[in-house]
Short mmCIF file of C-alpha atoms in Angstrom, two decimals:
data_model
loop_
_atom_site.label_atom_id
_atom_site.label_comp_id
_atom_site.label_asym_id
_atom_site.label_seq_id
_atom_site.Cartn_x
_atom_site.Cartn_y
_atom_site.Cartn_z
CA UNK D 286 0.00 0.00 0.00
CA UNK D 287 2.81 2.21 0.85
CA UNK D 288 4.66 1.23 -2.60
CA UNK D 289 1.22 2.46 -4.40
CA UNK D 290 1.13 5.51 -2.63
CA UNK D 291 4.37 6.53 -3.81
CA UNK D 292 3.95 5.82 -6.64
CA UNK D 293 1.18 7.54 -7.62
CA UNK D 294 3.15 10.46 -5.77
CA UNK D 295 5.88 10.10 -8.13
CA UNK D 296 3.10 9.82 -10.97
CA UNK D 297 1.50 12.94 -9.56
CA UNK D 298 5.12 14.95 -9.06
CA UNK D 299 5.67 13.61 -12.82
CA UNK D 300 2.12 15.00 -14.39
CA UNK D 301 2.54 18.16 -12.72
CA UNK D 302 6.16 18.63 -13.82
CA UNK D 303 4.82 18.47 -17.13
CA UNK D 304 2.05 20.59 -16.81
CA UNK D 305 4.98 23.38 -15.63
CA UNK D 306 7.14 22.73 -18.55
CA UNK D 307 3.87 22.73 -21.14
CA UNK D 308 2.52 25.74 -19.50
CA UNK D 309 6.40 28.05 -19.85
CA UNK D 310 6.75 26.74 -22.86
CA UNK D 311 3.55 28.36 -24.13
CA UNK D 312 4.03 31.57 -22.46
CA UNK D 313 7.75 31.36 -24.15
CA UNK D 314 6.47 31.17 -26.95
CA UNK D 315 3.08 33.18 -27.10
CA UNK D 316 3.78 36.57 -28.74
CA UNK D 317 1.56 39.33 -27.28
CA UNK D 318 -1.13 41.05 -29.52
CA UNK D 319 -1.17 44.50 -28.91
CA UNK D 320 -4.54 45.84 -27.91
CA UNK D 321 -7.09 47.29 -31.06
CA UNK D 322 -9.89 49.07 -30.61
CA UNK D 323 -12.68 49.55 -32.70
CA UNK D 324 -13.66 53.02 -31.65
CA UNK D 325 -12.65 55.75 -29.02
CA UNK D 326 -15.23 57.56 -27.15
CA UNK D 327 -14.66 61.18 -24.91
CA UNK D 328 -17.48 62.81 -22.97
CA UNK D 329 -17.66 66.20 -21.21
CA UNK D 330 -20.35 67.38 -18.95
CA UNK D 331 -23.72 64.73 -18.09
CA UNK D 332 -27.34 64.85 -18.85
CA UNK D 333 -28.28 66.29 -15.81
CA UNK D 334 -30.34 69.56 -16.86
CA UNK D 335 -32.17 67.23 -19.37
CA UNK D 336 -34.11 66.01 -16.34
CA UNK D 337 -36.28 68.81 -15.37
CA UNK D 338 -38.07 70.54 -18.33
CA UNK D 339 -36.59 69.65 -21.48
CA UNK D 340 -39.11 68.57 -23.59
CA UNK D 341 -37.99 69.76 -27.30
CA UNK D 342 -34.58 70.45 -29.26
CA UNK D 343 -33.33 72.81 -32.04
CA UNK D 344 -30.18 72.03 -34.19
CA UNK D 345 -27.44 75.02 -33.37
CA UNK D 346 -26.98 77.65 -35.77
CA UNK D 347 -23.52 76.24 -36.79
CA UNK D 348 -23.98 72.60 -36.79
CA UNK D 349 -23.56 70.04 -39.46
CA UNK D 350 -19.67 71.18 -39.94
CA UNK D 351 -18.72 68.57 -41.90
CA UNK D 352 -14.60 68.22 -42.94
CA UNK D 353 -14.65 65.22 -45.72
CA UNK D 354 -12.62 64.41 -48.54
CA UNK D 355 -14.21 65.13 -52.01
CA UNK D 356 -14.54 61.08 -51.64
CA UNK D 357 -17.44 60.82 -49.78
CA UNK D 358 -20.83 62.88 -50.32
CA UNK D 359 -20.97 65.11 -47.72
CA UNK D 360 -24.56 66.08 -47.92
CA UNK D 361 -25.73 62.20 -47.78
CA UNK D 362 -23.17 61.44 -45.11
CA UNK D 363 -24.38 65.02 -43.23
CA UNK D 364 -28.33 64.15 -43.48
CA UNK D 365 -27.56 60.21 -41.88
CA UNK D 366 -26.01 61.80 -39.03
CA UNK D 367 -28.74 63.94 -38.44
CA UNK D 368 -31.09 61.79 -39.00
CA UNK D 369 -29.61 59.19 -36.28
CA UNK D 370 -29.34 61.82 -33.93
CA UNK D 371 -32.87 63.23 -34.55
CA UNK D 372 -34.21 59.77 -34.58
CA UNK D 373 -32.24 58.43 -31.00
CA UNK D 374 -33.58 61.94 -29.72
CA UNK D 375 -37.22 60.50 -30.72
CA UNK D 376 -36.72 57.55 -29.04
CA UNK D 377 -35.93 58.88 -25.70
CA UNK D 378 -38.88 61.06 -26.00
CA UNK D 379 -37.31 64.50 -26.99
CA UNK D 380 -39.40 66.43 -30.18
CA UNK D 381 -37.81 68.38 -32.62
CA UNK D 382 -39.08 72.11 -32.45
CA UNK D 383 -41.42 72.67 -35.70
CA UNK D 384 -41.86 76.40 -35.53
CA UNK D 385 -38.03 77.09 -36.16
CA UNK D 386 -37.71 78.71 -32.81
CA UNK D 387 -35.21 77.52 -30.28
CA UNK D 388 -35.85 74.38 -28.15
CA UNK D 389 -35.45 73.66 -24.31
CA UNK D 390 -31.91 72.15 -25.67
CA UNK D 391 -29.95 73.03 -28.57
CA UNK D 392 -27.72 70.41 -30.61
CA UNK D 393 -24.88 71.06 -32.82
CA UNK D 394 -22.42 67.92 -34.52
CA UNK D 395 -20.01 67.75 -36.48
CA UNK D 396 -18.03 65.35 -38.34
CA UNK D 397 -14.44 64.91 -39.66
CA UNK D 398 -12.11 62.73 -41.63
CA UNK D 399 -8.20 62.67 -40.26
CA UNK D 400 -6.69 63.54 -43.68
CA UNK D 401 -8.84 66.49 -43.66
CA UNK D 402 -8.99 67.86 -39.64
CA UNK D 403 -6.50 65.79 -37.77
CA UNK D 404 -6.41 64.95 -33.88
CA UNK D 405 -4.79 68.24 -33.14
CA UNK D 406 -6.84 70.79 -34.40
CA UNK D 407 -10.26 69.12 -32.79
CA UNK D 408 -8.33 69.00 -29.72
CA UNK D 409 -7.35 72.92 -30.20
CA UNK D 410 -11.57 73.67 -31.09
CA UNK D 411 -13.03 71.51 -28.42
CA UNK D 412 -10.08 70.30 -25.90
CA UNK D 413 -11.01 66.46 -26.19
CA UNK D 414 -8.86 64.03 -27.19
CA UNK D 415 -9.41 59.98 -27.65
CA UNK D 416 -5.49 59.37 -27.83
CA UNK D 417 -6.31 56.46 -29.64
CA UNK D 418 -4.90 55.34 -33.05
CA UNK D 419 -6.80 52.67 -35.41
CA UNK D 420 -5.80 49.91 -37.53
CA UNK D 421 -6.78 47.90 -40.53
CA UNK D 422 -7.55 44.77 -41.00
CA UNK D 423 -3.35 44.44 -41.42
CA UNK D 424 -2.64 45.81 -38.80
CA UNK D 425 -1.88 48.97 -40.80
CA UNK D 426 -2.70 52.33 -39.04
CA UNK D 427 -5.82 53.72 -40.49
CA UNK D 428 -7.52 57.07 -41.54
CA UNK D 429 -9.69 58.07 -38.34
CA UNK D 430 -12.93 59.41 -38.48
CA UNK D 431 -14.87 61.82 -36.01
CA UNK D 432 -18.02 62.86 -34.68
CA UNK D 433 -18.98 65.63 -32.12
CA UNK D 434 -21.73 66.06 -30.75
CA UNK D 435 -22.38 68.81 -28.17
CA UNK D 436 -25.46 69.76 -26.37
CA UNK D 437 -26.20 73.63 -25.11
CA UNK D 438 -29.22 75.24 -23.41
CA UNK D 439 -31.07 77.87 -25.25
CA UNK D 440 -29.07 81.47 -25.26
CA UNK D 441 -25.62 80.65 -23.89
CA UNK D 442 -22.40 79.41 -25.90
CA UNK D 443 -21.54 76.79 -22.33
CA UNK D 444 -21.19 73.46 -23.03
CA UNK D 445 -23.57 71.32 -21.10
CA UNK D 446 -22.17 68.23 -22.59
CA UNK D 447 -19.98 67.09 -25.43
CA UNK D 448 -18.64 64.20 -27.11
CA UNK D 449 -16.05 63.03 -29.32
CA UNK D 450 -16.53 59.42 -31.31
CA UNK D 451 -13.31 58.39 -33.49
CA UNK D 452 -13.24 55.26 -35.29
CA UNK D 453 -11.32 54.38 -37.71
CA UNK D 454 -13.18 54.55 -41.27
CA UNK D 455 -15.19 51.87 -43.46
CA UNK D 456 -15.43 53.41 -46.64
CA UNK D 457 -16.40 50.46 -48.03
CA UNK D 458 -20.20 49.89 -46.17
CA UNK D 459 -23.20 49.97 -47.47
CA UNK D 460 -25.61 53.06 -46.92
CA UNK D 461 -27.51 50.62 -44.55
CA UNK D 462 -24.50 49.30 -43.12
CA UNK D 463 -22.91 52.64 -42.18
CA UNK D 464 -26.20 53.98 -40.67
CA UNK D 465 -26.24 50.99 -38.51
CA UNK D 466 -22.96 51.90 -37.37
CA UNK D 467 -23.27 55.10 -37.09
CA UNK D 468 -26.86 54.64 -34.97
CA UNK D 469 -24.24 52.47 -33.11
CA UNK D 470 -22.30 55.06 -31.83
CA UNK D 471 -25.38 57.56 -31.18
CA UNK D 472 -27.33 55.29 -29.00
CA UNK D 473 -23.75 54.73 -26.98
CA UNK D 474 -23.08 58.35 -27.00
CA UNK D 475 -26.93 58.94 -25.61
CA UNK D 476 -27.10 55.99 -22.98
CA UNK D 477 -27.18 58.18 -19.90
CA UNK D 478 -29.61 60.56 -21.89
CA UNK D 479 -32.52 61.02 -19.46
CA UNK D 480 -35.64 58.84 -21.70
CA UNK D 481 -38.67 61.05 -20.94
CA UNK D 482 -41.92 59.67 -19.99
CA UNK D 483 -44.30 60.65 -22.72
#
């Protein structure tokens, strides 16, 4: 009995010995995978004077700045943005103001392509800053897009809340498959958007 016992010590001693060696040999040779990300998301400000009172919004005089590449149609890709945001805004109960006046909130967005407004100057306009390059499907760096969206109440240039969304670009999508992704990114941006009870 003793003879089995050490035995199966030995086989134990043997089995995890192995085990070791397998296991450092994998992590010899593993080679790390540095860390991609699919998009980059910073926020300034919250949601909190959406809770009392805000029932409708008005786009802001200067929205819709778009800097795109004569590649892409900038009055198609323009009107899918805004239609996103006016349709996320819907869903969480907000109306649109009809009479052209100026809503309980005002939104502005705009959108950019690296080539054509690069990391530093949005960072100089709006002071944020995802610090986050993106690659291809190589592993090549790619061009980065952006959208901003910022949020003001009626009659005062503050900032009640902003955000910048960089990903890097798809030119190749669909319509249908870039407002999907683009929806995407609004209803992430708008999560902590007070929904109002209708």
């Amino acid at each position: 009995m003793i003879k089995r016992s050490i035995c199966a010590i030995k086989g134990i001693k043997k089995a995890a010995l192995l085990a070791l060696i397998t296991i450092g040999l994998v992590a010899c040779t593993t080679q790390e995978i540095p860390p991609t990300h699919s998009y980059g998301v910073v926020t300034s400000g919250d949601f909190d004077f959406m809770k009392h009172g805000v029932v409708t919004y008005s786009w802001h005089p200067e929205s819709e700045k778009v800097y795109l590449s004569k590649k892409y149609d900038k009055t198609m890709v323009t009107d899918l943005v805004r239609d996103v945001i006016r349709d996320q805004l819907a869903a969480k109960g907000y109306q649109l103001r009809q009479d052209g006046g100026v809503g309980d909130v005002v939104v502005g967005f705009g959108l950019a392509e690296e080539s054509v407004l690069n990391d530093d100057s949005i960072f100089n306009a709006i002071k944020l800053s995802t610090g986050v390059p993106f690659y291809d499907g190589d592993g090549k760096l790619a061009e980065k897009g952006s959208l901003y969206v910022v949020f003001f109440v009626p009659n005062s240039e503050v900032v009640q809340w902003q955000a910048l969304a960089q990903s890097g670009i798809q030119s190749d999508l669909e319509l249908n498959e870039s407002k999907q992704r683009i929806t995407g990114f609004i209803e992430m941006l708008f999560r902590h958007m007070p929904q109002r009870s209708n």
